[in-house]
Amino acid sequence: MTDDNSLEIQIQDKSVTIPGKRIVFDDPMPLDSGIELGPIEVSYQTYGTLNAAKNNAIVICHALTGDQFVSETHPITQKPGWWAMMVGPGKPVDTDKYFVICSSVIGGCMGSTGPVSVDPKTNKPYGLNFPVITIGDMVRAQKRLVESLGIKKLFCVIGGSMGGMQVLQWAVSYPEMVFAAIPIATAPRHTAQNIAFHEVGRQAIMADPNWCHGAYLEEEKVPRAGLSVARMTAHVTYLSEPALHRKFGRRLQDRTNLTYGFDADFQVESYLRHQGFTFVERFDANSYLYITRAMDYFDLAEEHNGMLANAFKDSPVRFCVISFSSDWLFPTSANREIVHALNAVAADVSFVEVQSDAGHDAFLLKEPGFHETVDGFIKGCAERWFNGQGAGTGAGEGLRL
């Protein structure tokens, strides 16, 4: 069952109607935890047109705090889509040529089934009764969506950070459905440091009295302070020290002298407080707990007897792995680990480290070298794909470049 007009979502203590598409799967979906979840609703957006051969589809996987609104004005924040610089007519992910799909991950709060959704067994929000989900579960739901659209094989799957984890999971779990994969600023597993930062954020949320042991929706409260601190902590990890220094330095915020108190004397303090405040208005606290946990549990090597290369054995997928020189959250060394594993099994892989001082968030910014890399790789793959080398439609059918 689909609804291509609008969907109602719960953001904190408000019910909001947003434009969008959704599909409901009545059959329960098995989760990696061993539990079955159902029915499952997946909210998504599409851009461009699916061709007659249904072979020009690109799936975009969003990061931790992203959503399905990739390339249009966000209905809640009224800001441009989070990847509007990358996706659109004439852009590297060209919506004049490709049919782009991006869904909100399960466990999130933008329409796909998550902790804010109503549990059919109780007619109350799931809250902490929602089962723990994994990156694999997110991708399993995306696969259902893709298949429901009549698409048998994707031209490309692309995403950064947690989105890059999903790209890797797509390529490992469903290699027969993926022609090309672009994992960006990501890793095959979360490090102890990554997990530690996430735990600080989770503890900030759970320490907020308004969290109410996860039942804040029923109590009509919002753990604003805890979620805001979680966002502030995480946001620091997305930036580099040079970027912070360039943008803020030690400049004061709307004052010429120190106050000798605990107001936001420095611009960087004011910036982080603003980030936390605005985040609370568009994200759910329990969803933050569940999605960060899914990232913590991600470990492709562990799933393949401790050998990352085993995950990619005999893979037909063409990979382009991209890192950023100043990213210390998912550093180049972590991305190179993916490349080395792919090389070990003679997979088709290219690798680019983009020089940037913007830190982890560089994949969301206007970085010419990054955009040129994505554009070049997609065009190179398209020449092979749409000339009959893997599209499954025969030479001469489908897209013309």
Tab-separated table of N, CA, C and O in Angstrom, residues 38 63 82 101 116 123 184 187 197 212 214 227 229 248 261 263 272 275 279-280 322-325 343 352 356 361 381:
chain	number	residue	atom	x	y	z
A	38	GLY	N	6.973	-5.997	12.255
A	38	GLY	CA	5.976	-5.763	11.230
A	38	GLY	C	4.644	-5.347	11.843
A	38	GLY	O	4.379	-5.638	13.008
A	63	ALA	N	23.043	9.713	6.229
A	63	ALA	CA	23.855	9.581	7.437
A	63	ALA	C	22.983	9.629	8.693
A	63	ALA	O	21.753	9.695	8.612
A	82	TRP	N	19.847	18.112	2.179
A	82	TRP	CA	21.188	17.925	2.743
A	82	TRP	C	22.246	17.611	1.687
A	82	TRP	O	23.441	17.777	1.949
A	101	ILE	N	16.541	7.367	-5.471
A	101	ILE	CA	15.672	6.941	-4.362
A	101	ILE	C	16.415	7.164	-3.050
A	101	ILE	O	17.567	6.763	-2.913
A	116	VAL	N	9.118	6.154	17.533
A	116	VAL	CA	7.960	7.056	17.659
A	116	VAL	C	6.706	6.460	17.030
A	116	VAL	O	5.604	6.978	17.239
A	123	ASN	N	-1.074	0.022	20.735
A	123	ASN	CA	-1.639	1.290	20.264
A	123	ASN	C	-0.985	2.492	20.943
A	123	ASN	O	-1.594	3.568	21.053
A	184	ILE	N	31.524	6.604	1.128
A	184	ILE	CA	32.246	7.859	1.327
A	184	ILE	C	32.464	8.111	2.812
A	184	ILE	O	31.524	8.004	3.613
A	187	ALA	N	33.686	3.471	7.246
A	187	ALA	CA	34.595	2.464	7.800
A	187	ALA	C	33.889	1.117	7.810
A	187	ALA	O	32.664	1.054	7.811
A	197	PHE	N	32.133	8.190	21.815
A	197	PHE	CA	31.413	9.438	21.569
A	197	PHE	C	29.909	9.203	21.530
A	197	PHE	O	29.123	10.002	22.070
A	212	CYS	N	12.232	10.245	30.788
A	212	CYS	CA	11.205	9.384	31.408
A	212	CYS	C	11.405	7.912	31.044
A	212	CYS	O	10.433	7.205	30.714
A	214	GLY	N	12.474	6.638	28.462
A	214	GLY	CA	12.078	6.372	27.083
A	214	GLY	C	10.611	6.600	26.795
A	214	GLY	O	10.183	6.535	25.638
A	227	LEU	N	19.129	15.695	24.461
A	227	LEU	CA	19.315	15.528	23.020
A	227	LEU	C	20.175	16.639	22.454
A	227	LEU	O	21.003	16.412	21.568
A	229	VAL	N	22.620	18.272	24.019
A	229	VAL	CA	24.017	17.992	24.379
A	229	VAL	C	24.580	16.854	23.516
A	229	VAL	O	25.732	16.894	23.076
A	248	PHE	N	35.844	30.098	13.752
A	248	PHE	CA	35.545	30.744	15.029
A	248	PHE	C	36.764	31.304	15.760
A	248	PHE	O	36.668	32.353	16.402
A	261	GLY	N	31.503	34.386	33.411
A	261	GLY	CA	30.382	33.539	33.794
A	261	GLY	C	30.278	32.384	32.820
A	261	GLY	O	31.267	32.022	32.164
A	263	ASP	N	27.737	32.072	30.326
A	263	ASP	CA	27.033	32.318	29.082
A	263	ASP	C	27.971	31.951	27.925
A	263	ASP	O	29.156	31.662	28.139
A	272	LEU	N	27.588	25.871	18.777
A	272	LEU	CA	27.213	24.531	19.217
A	272	LEU	C	25.847	24.533	19.909
A	272	LEU	O	25.045	23.609	19.722
A	275	GLN	N	23.293	24.612	17.232
A	275	GLN	CA	23.180	23.297	16.605
A	275	GLN	C	22.313	22.368	17.447
A	275	GLN	O	21.463	21.644	16.931
A	279	PHE	N	18.457	21.073	16.366
A	279	PHE	CA	18.365	19.629	16.158
A	279	PHE	C	17.169	19.044	16.898
A	279	PHE	O	16.457	18.175	16.385
A	280	VAL	N	16.940	19.536	18.091
A	280	VAL	CA	15.830	19.029	18.906
A	280	VAL	C	14.490	19.242	18.206
A	280	VAL	O	13.551	18.459	18.383
A	322	ILE	N	35.970	6.831	-1.122
A	322	ILE	CA	36.422	8.220	-1.023
A	322	ILE	C	36.590	8.605	0.445
A	322	ILE	O	35.702	8.353	1.267
A	323	SER	N	37.723	9.219	0.760
A	323	SER	CA	37.964	9.720	2.117
A	323	SER	C	38.386	11.185	2.039
A	323	SER	O	38.626	11.726	0.954
A	324	PHE	N	38.491	11.826	3.215
A	324	PHE	CA	38.909	13.225	3.294
A	324	PHE	C	40.093	13.340	4.244
A	324	PHE	O	40.101	12.741	5.332
A	325	SER	N	41.069	14.118	3.843
A	325	SER	CA	42.351	14.153	4.547
A	325	SER	C	42.248	14.612	5.991
A	325	SER	O	43.043	14.192	6.837
A	343	ASN	N	41.124	-5.147	-2.635
A	343	ASN	CA	42.284	-5.540	-3.442
A	343	ASN	C	42.681	-6.991	-3.183
A	343	ASN	O	43.112	-7.704	-4.092
A	352	VAL	N	40.125	7.425	-3.714
A	352	VAL	CA	40.562	8.820	-3.761
A	352	VAL	C	40.511	9.401	-2.355
A	352	VAL	O	39.488	9.282	-1.670
A	356	SER	N	41.102	18.204	2.012
A	356	SER	CA	40.138	19.159	2.549
A	356	SER	C	40.419	19.354	4.025
A	356	SER	O	40.820	18.417	4.714
A	361	ASP	N	32.532	16.354	7.873
A	361	ASP	CA	31.397	16.961	7.178
A	361	ASP	C	31.719	17.385	5.751
A	361	ASP	O	30.831	17.887	5.050
A	381	CYS	N	31.209	4.474	-15.007
A	381	CYS	CA	30.386	3.275	-14.811
A	381	CYS	C	29.209	3.259	-15.781
A	381	CYS	O	28.814	2.194	-16.272
